[in-house]
XYZ file of C-alpha atoms in Angstrom:
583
model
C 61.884 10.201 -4.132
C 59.447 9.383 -6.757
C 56.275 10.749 -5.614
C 58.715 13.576 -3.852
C 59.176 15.264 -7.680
C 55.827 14.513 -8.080
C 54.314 16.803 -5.591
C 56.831 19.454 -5.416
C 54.536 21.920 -6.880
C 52.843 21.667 -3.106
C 55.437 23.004 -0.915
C 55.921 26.086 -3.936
C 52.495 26.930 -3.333
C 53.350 26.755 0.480
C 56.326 29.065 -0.221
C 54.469 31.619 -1.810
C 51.061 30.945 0.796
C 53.463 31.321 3.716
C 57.222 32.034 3.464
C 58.112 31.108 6.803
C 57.150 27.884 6.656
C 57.073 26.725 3.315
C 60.395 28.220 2.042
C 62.006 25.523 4.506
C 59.978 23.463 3.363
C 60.508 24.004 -0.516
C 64.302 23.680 0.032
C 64.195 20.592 2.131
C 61.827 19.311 -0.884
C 64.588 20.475 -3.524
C 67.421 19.158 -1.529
C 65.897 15.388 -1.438
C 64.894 15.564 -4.883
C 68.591 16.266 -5.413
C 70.331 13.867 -3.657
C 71.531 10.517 -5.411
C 68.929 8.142 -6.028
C 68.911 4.165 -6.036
C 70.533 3.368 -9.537
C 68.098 1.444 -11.055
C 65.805 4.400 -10.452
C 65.801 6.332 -13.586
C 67.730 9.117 -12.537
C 66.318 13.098 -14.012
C 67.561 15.291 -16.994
C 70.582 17.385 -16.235
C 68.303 20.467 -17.385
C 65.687 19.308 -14.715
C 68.323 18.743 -12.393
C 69.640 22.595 -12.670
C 66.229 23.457 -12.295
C 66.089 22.315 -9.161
C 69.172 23.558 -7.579
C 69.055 26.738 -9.196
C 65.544 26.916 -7.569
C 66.857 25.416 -3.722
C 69.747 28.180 -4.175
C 67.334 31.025 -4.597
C 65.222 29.511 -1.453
C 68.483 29.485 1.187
C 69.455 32.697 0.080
C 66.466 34.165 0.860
C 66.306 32.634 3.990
C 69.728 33.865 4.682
C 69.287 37.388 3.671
C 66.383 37.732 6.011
C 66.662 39.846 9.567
C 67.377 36.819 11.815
C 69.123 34.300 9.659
C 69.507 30.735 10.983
C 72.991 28.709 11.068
C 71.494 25.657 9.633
C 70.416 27.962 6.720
C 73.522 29.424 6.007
C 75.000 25.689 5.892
C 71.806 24.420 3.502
C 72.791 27.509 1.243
C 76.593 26.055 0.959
C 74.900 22.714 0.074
C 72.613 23.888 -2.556
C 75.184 25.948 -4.158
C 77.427 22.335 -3.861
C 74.636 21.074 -5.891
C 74.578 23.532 -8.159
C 78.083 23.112 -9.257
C 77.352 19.373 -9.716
C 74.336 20.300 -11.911
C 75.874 22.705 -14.139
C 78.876 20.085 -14.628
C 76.442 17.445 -15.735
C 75.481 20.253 -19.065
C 79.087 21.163 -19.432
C 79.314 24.601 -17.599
C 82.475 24.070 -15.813
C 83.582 27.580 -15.731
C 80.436 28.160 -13.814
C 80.593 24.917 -11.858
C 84.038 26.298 -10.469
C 82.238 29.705 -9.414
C 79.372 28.277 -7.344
C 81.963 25.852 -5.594
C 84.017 29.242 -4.272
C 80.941 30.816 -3.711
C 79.883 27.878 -1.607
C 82.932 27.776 0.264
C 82.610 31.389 0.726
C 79.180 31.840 2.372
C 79.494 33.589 6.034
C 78.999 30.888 8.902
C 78.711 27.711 6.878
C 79.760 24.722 8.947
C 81.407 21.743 6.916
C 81.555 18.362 7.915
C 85.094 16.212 7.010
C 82.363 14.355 4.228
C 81.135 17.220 2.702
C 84.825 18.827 2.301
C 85.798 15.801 0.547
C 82.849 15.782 -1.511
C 83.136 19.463 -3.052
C 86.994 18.900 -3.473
C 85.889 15.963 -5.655
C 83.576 18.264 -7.667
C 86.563 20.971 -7.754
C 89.070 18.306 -9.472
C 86.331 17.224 -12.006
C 85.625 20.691 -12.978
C 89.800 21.715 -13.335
C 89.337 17.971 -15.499
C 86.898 18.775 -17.835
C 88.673 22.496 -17.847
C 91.882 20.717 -18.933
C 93.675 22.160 -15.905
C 95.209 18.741 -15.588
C 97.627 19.909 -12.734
C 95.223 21.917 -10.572
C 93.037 18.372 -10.991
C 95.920 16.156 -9.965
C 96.329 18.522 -6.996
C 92.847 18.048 -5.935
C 91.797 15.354 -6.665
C 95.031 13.902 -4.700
C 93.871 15.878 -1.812
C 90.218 14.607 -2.067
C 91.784 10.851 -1.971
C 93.619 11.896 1.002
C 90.541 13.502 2.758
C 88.726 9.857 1.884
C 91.520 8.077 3.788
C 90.910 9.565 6.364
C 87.520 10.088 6.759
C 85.046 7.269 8.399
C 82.277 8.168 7.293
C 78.420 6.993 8.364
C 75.547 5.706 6.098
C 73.884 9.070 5.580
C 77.837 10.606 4.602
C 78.548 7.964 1.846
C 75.336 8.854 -0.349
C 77.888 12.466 -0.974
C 80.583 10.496 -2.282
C 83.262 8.040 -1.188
C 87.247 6.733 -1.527
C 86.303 4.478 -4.754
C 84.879 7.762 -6.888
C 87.911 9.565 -5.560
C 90.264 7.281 -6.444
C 88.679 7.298 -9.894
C 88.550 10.913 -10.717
C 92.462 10.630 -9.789
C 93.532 7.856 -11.884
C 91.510 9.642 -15.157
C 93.720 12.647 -14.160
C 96.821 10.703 -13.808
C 96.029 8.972 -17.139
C 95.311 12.595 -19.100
C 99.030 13.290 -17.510
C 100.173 10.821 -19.154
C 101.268 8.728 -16.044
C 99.625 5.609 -17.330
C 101.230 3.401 -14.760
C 100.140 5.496 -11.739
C 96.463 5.395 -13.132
C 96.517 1.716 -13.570
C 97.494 1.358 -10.164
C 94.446 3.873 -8.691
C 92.031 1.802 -10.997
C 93.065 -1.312 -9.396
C 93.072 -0.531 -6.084
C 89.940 1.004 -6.416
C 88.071 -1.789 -8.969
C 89.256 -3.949 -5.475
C 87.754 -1.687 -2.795
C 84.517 -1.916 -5.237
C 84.578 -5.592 -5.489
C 84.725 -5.855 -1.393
C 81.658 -3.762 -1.266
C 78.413 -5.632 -0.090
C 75.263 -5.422 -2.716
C 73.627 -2.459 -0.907
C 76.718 -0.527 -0.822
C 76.977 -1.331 -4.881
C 73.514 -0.116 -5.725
C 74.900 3.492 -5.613
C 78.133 2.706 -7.400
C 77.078 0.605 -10.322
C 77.402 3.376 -12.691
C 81.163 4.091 -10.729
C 82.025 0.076 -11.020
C 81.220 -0.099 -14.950
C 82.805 2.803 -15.034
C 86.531 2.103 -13.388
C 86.376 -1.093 -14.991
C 86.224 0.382 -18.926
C 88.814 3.081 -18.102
C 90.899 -0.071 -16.399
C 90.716 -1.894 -19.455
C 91.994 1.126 -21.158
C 95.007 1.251 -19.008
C 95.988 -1.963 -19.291
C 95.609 -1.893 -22.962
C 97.737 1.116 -23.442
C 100.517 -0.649 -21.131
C 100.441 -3.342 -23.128
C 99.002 -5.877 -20.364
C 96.745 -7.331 -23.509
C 95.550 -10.595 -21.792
C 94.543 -8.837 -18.370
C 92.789 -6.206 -20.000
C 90.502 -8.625 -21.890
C 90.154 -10.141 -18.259
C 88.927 -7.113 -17.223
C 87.176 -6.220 -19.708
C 84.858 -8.960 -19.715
C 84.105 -7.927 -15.940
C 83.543 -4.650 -17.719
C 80.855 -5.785 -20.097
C 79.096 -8.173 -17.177
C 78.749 -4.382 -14.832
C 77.598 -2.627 -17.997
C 74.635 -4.731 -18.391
C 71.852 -3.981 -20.630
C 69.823 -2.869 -17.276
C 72.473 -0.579 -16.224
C 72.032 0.652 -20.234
C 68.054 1.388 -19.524
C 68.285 2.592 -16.945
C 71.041 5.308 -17.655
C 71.759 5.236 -21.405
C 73.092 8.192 -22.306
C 76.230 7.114 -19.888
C 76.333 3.477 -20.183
C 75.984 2.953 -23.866
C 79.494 5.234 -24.530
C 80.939 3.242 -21.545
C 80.030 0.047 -23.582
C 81.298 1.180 -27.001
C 84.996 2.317 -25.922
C 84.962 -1.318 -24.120
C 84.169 -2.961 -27.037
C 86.586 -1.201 -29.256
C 89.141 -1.726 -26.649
C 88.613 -5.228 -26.472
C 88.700 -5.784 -29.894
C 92.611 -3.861 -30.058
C 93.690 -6.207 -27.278
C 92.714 -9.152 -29.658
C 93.960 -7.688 -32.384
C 97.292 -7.744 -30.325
C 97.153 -11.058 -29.310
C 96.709 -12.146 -33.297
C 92.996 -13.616 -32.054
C 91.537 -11.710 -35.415
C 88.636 -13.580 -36.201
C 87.354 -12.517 -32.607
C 88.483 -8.957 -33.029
C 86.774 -8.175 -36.221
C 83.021 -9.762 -34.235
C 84.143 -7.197 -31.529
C 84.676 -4.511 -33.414
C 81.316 -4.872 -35.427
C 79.465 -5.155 -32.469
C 81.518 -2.138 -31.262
C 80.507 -0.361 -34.629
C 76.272 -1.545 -34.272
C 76.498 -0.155 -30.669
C 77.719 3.108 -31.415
C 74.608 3.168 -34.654
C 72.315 2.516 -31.751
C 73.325 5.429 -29.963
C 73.500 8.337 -32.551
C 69.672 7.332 -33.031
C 69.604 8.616 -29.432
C 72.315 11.280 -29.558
C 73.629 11.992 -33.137
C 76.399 14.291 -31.669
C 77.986 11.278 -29.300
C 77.212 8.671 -31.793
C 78.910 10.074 -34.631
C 82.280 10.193 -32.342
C 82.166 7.107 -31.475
C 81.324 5.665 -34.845
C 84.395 6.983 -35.955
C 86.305 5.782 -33.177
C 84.432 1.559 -34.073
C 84.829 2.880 -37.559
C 88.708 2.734 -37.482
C 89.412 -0.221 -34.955
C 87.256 -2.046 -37.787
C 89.250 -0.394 -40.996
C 92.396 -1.667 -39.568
C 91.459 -5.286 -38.679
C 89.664 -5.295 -42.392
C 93.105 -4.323 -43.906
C 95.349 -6.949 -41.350
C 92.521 -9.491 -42.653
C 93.045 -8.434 -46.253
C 89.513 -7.955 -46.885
C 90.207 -4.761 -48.996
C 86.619 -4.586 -50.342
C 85.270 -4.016 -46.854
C 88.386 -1.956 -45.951
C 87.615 0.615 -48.825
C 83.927 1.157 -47.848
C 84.640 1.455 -44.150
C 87.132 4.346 -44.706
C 85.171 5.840 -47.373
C 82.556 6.479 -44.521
C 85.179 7.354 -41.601
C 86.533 9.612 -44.245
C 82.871 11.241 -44.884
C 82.049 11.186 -41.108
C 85.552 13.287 -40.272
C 85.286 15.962 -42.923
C 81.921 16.333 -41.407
C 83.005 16.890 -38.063
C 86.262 18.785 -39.201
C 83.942 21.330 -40.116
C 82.679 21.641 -36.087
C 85.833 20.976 -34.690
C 88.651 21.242 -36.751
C 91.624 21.112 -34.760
C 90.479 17.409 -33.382
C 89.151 16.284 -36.806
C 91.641 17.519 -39.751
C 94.621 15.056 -38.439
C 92.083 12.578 -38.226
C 91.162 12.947 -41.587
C 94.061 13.065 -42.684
C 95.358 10.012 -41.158
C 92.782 7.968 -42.904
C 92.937 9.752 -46.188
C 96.211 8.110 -46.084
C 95.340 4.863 -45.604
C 92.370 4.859 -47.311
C 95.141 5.807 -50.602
C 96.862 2.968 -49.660
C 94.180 0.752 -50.405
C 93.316 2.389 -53.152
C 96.650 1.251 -53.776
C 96.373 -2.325 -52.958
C 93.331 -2.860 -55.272
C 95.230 -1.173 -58.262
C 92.979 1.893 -58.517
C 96.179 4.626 -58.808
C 93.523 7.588 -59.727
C 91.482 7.324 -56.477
C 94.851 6.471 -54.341
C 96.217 9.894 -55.944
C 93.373 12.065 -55.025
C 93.025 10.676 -51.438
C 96.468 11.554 -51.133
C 95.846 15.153 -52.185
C 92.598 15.018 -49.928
C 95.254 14.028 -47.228
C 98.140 16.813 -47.651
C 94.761 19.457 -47.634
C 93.798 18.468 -44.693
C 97.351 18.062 -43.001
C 97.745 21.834 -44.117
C 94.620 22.777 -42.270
C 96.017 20.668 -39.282
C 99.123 22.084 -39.788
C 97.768 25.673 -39.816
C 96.438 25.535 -36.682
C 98.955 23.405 -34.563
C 102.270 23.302 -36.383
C 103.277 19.944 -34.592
C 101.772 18.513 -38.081
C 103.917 19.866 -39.966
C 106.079 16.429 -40.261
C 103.462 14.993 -41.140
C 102.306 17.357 -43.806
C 105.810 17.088 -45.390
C 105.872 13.209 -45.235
C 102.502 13.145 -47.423
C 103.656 16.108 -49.436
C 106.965 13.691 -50.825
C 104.082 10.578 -50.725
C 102.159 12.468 -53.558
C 105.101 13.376 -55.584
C 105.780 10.198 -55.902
C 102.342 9.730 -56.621
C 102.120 12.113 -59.433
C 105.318 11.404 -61.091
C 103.606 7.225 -61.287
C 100.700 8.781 -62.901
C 102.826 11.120 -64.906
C 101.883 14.350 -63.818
C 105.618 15.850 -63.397
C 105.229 19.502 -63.014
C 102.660 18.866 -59.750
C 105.386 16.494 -58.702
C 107.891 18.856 -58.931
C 105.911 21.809 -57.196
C 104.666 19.567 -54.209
C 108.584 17.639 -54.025
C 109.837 20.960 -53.676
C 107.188 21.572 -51.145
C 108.087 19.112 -49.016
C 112.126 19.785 -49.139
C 111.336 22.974 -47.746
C 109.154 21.677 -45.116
C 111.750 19.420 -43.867
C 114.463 22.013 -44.144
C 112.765 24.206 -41.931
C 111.590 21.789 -39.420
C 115.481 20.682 -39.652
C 116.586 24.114 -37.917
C 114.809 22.666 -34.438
C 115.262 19.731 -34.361
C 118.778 18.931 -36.479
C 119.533 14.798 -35.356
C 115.563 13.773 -36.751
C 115.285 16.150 -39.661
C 118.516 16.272 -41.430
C 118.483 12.623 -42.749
C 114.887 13.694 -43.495
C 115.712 16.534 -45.735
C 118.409 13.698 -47.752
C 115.200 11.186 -47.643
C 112.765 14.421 -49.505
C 115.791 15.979 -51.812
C 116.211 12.110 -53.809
C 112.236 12.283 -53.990
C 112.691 15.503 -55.827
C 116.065 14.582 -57.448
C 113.801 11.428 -59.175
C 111.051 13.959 -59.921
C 113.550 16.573 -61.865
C 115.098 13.675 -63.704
C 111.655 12.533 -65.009
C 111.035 15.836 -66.348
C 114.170 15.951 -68.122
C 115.938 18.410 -65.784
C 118.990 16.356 -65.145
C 121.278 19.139 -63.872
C 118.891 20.029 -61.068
C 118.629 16.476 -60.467
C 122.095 15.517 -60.218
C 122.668 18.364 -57.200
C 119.664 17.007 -55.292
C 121.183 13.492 -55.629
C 124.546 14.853 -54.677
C 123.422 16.987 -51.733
C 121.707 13.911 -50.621
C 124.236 11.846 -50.614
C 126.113 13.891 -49.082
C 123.898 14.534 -45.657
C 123.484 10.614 -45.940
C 127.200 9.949 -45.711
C 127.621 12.921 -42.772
C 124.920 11.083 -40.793
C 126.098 7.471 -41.157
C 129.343 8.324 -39.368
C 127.128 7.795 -35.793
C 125.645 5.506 -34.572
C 122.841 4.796 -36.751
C 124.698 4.364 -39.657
C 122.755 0.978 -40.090
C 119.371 2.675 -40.086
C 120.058 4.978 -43.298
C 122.408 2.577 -45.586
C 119.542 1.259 -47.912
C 118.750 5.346 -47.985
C 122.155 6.312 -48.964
C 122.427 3.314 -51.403
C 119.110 4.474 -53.299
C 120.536 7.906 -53.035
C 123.466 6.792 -55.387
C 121.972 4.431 -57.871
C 119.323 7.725 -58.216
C 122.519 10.191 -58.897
C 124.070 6.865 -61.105
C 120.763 7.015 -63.714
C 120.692 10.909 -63.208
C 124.336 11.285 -64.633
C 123.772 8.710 -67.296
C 120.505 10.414 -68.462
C 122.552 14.058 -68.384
C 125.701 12.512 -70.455
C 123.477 11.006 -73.012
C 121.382 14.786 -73.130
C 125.055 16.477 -73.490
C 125.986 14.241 -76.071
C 122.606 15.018 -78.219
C 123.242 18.372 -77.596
C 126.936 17.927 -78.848
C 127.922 19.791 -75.597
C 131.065 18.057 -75.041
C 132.739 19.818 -72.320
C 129.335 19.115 -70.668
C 129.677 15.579 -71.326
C 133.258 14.850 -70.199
C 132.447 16.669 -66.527
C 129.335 14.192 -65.998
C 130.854 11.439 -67.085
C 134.133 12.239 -64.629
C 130.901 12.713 -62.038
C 129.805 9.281 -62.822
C 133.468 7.453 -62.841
C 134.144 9.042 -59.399
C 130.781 7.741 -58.000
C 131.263 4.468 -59.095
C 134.892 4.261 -57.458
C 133.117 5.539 -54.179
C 130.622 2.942 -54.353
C 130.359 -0.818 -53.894
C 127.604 -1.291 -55.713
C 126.866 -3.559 -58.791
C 124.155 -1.608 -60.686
C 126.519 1.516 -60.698
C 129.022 0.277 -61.793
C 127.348 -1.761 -64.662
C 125.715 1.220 -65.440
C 129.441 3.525 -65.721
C 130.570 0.650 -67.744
C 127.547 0.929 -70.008
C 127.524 5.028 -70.280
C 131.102 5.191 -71.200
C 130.485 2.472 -73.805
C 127.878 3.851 -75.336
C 129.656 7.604 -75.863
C 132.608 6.066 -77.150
C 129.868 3.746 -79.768
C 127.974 6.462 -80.925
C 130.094 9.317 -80.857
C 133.454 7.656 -81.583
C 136.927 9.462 -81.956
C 135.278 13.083 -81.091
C 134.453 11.420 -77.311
C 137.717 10.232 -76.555
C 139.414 13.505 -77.929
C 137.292 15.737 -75.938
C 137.756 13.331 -73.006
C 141.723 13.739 -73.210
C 141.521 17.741 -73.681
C 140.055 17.765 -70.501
C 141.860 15.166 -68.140
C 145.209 14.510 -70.160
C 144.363 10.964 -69.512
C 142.967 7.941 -72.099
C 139.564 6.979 -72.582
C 138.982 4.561 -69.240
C 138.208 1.136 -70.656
C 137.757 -0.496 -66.850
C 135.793 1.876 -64.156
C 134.791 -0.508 -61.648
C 136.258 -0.116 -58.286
C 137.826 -3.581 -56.578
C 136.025 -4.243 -53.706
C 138.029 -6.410 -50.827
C 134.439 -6.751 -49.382
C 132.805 -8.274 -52.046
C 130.395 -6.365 -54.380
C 127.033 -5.031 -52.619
C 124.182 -4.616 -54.901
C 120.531 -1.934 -54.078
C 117.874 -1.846 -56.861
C 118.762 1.278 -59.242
C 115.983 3.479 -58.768
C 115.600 3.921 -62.928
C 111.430 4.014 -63.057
């Protein structure tokens, strides 16, 4: 097929010498040059390959539109135009690709054979695939297996297509569904219809073996199935062989990269880290080889290396080599973002986040602060264009308050807190069971903001409104699940009403000070817990200490009662204690 390329410019001169013959000729030429090769034979460029069928279509049309159109022409026009759509999927024209496949199904006369059927519904559901019409796929794709099934077909048949490629293009489908299980299964059973095929038969599918073996280790992975996967996965790495790599690089070496960085998540999950962090360098080296080949695929798979190794840095506590790794996912996803923004912000975001928390970790609070406000940009970018970010833009939002009120910057803590209250509020009115205990969660973020910058009235209602939705929500079934929230909740509203009866008593506010303090003795006889009612015990001291006489009169004008000498509640439980949330 070789030396066939190599002389096609001899039957174009025969074309345009003498139509009759050499436009027959010319297509026949085109059509073999077409066809799939040996796969060890280099195979050509997807531009030269559109070339060519472009070029064959233009011949068998001619020959059909002339006076006394043969039938075999009419059926060589319905294959070129077949070939056509396969060409134009191979650069990413799948619109296109779906237009010649209807307009080969729709030229006059065209007889089909039960292989060539099978083979253009295979190139339909790859097409509706890379279209993301995921259910028109599924649909034919499940057809196309079916047509396979039943088809028996003869040595000259299979080079079209066969039951193994099929069953692959069906089980990415199922996967993209989300039907992980069903894919596994179709990867199996066709990874075993591969493995029964002789060696001839595999020299066209070696590409299609390496292939359904990655993808399987995929599956297997995401199913948890950890120790099969790396089975198969190994398998996987023997198929994708460095010849396979020459010889088709620009498929194989992408193939080998997502294996690698598979492999080293399933050792990651089986606690085998030493081995993990080797695979995932090697994973990270192999995707550097390939942007020096193609920058565009070689920068998303860098990132993709780039994280599996962040993560096993951080599990192995190596925080140095953690920080530098994100540093450069975090440079190589704003610089995407900026192509493809929608795919790239979350990401961003996402490490922006962790890349604060080892800021964090290493004690640098500055740079852990402004990756978190790197973060919330970029999940308000996500956010902007798909609003199924939003939870996580308000989760980051509360994550730098707390920030900022650490690093004392208390009106920024204040504006973002508020931010994030909002957020959750909103995001509350669709979806009440997840958000509400949220909103409780974001309002004693704020709450310990306001108290930090002295406004302890504002405060004192987030605490109590806080409390509140915590105690409505504990009285289901996950009442468990939000008691250490609703205990920090109270020891926050404990120090807020402490902080407000010792500003009331500065201010000489007394009417002020006598309602907080009544605040604080009924939370402390609601409450089991230790610090409160240390804390009560303290307050009321210290009013009656410094203030004297004028405390307990003021305190009697407004209950009738004496000046409590004893607020703790008696517990028949025993006392629980929570850490008082005082910083």
């Amino acid at each position: 097929m070789g030396l066939l390329r190599a002389i096609l410019p001899l039957p174009r001169a025969a074309a345009r010498l003498s139509p009759r013959v050499g436009r027959p000729l010319l297509g026949a030429a085109l059509m073999h040059c077409l066809a799939p090769a040996w796969v060890l034979l280099r195979p050509p460029s997807p531009k030269r390959r559109l070339a060519w069928a472009e070029e064959a279509v233009a011949v068998y049309r001619t020959l059909v539109e002339a006076e006394i159109p043969r039938p075999r022409h009419r059926d060589l026009l319905a294959r070129s135009l077949t070939q056509h759509a396969s060409a134009l999927l191979l650069v990413g024209r799948y619109e296109q690709a779906c237009t010649a496949l209807e307009a080969s199904l729709a030229v006059p006369g065209a007889r089909w054979s039960p292989a060539q059927r099978a083979a253009l519904l295979h190139l339909r559901a790859q097409a509706q695939f890379d279209l993301d019409r995921h259910d028109e796929a599924l649909a034919s794709a499940g057809e196309c297996v079916a047509a396979y099934r039943r088809l028996v077909s003869t040595g000259r048949e299979r080079a079209l297509g066969g039951l193994p490629g099929a069953l692959r293009t069906y089980a990415l489908v199922l996967g993209a569904l989300g039907r992980t299980g069903e894919s596994v299964a179709a990867y199996e059973e066709c990874a075993g219809l591969l493995q029964a095929m002789s060696l001839r038969e595999l020299g066209r599918v070696l590409l299609v073996r390496a292939r359904v073996l990655g993808e399987l280790t995929s599956g297997l992975r995401d199913l948890g199935r950890y120790e099969e996967a790396l089975t198969v996965g190994r398998e996987a790495w023997e198929a994708a062989d460095r010849v396979l790599v020459w010889t088709l690089p620009d498929a194989v070496r992408p193939l080998r990269i997502r294996l690698l960085a598979d492999l080293a998540r399933c050792h990651e999950a089986t606690r085998d880290l030493p081995t993990a962090r080797t695979t995932a360098d090697e994973a990270v080296a192999e995707a550097r080889t390939l942007i020096d080949r193609n920058p565009t695929a070689g920068e998303r798979w860098l990132t993709v290396t780039l994280d599996c190794l962040a993560d096993l840095l951080g599990e192995l506590e190596e925080r140095a080599e953690e920080l530098s790794t994100r540093r450069e996912l975090a440079d190589l996803y704003a610089s995407l973002a900026a192509e493809q923004p929608e795919v790239y912000n979350p990401l961003l975001a996402q490490n922006l986040e962790r890349l604060a928390d080892c800021h964090e970790a290493t004690g640098d609070r500055r740079a852990a602060v402004k990756a978190t406000e790197r973060s919330v940009a970029a999940y308000r970018r996500a956010a902007d264009h798909n609003p199924l970010y939003e939870p996580q833009l308000a989760r980051v939002l509360a994550n730098l308050s707390l920030c900022r009120q650490d690093d004392g910057d208390l009106d920024g803590a204040v504006t973002v807190a508020r931010e994030a209250v909002a957020l959750t509020r909103r995001l509350a009115e669709s979806d009440w069971p997840t958000y509400h205990a949220l909103t409780a969660r974001r309002l004693a973020v704020l709450g310990r903001g306001l108290r930090h910058s002295g406004d302890y009235a504002a405060a004192v209602a987030c605490y109590e409104e806080s409390e509140s939705i915590l105690q409505d929500v504990m009285e289901g079934a996950a009442a468990d699940r939000h008691a250490s929230a609703l205990a920090a909740a109270q020891s926050g509203l404990a120090v807020s009403l402490a902080a407000a009866v010792r500003a009331h008593l500065a201010g000489g506010h007394s009417a002020d000070t006598v309602a907080t303090l009544r605040s604080l003795l009924a939370l402390t006889r609601r409450t089991d817990q230790t610090d409160i009612h240390a804390l009560c015990v303290t307050t009321f001291a210290d009013a009656r200490a410094e203030h004297g006489e004028a405390a307990v009169r003021a305190w009697r004008r407004a209950t009738g009662e004496g000046f409590p000498t004893f607020v703790y509640r008696l517990s028949v439980t025993g006392p629980r204690t929570s850490p008082p949330d005082r910083s």
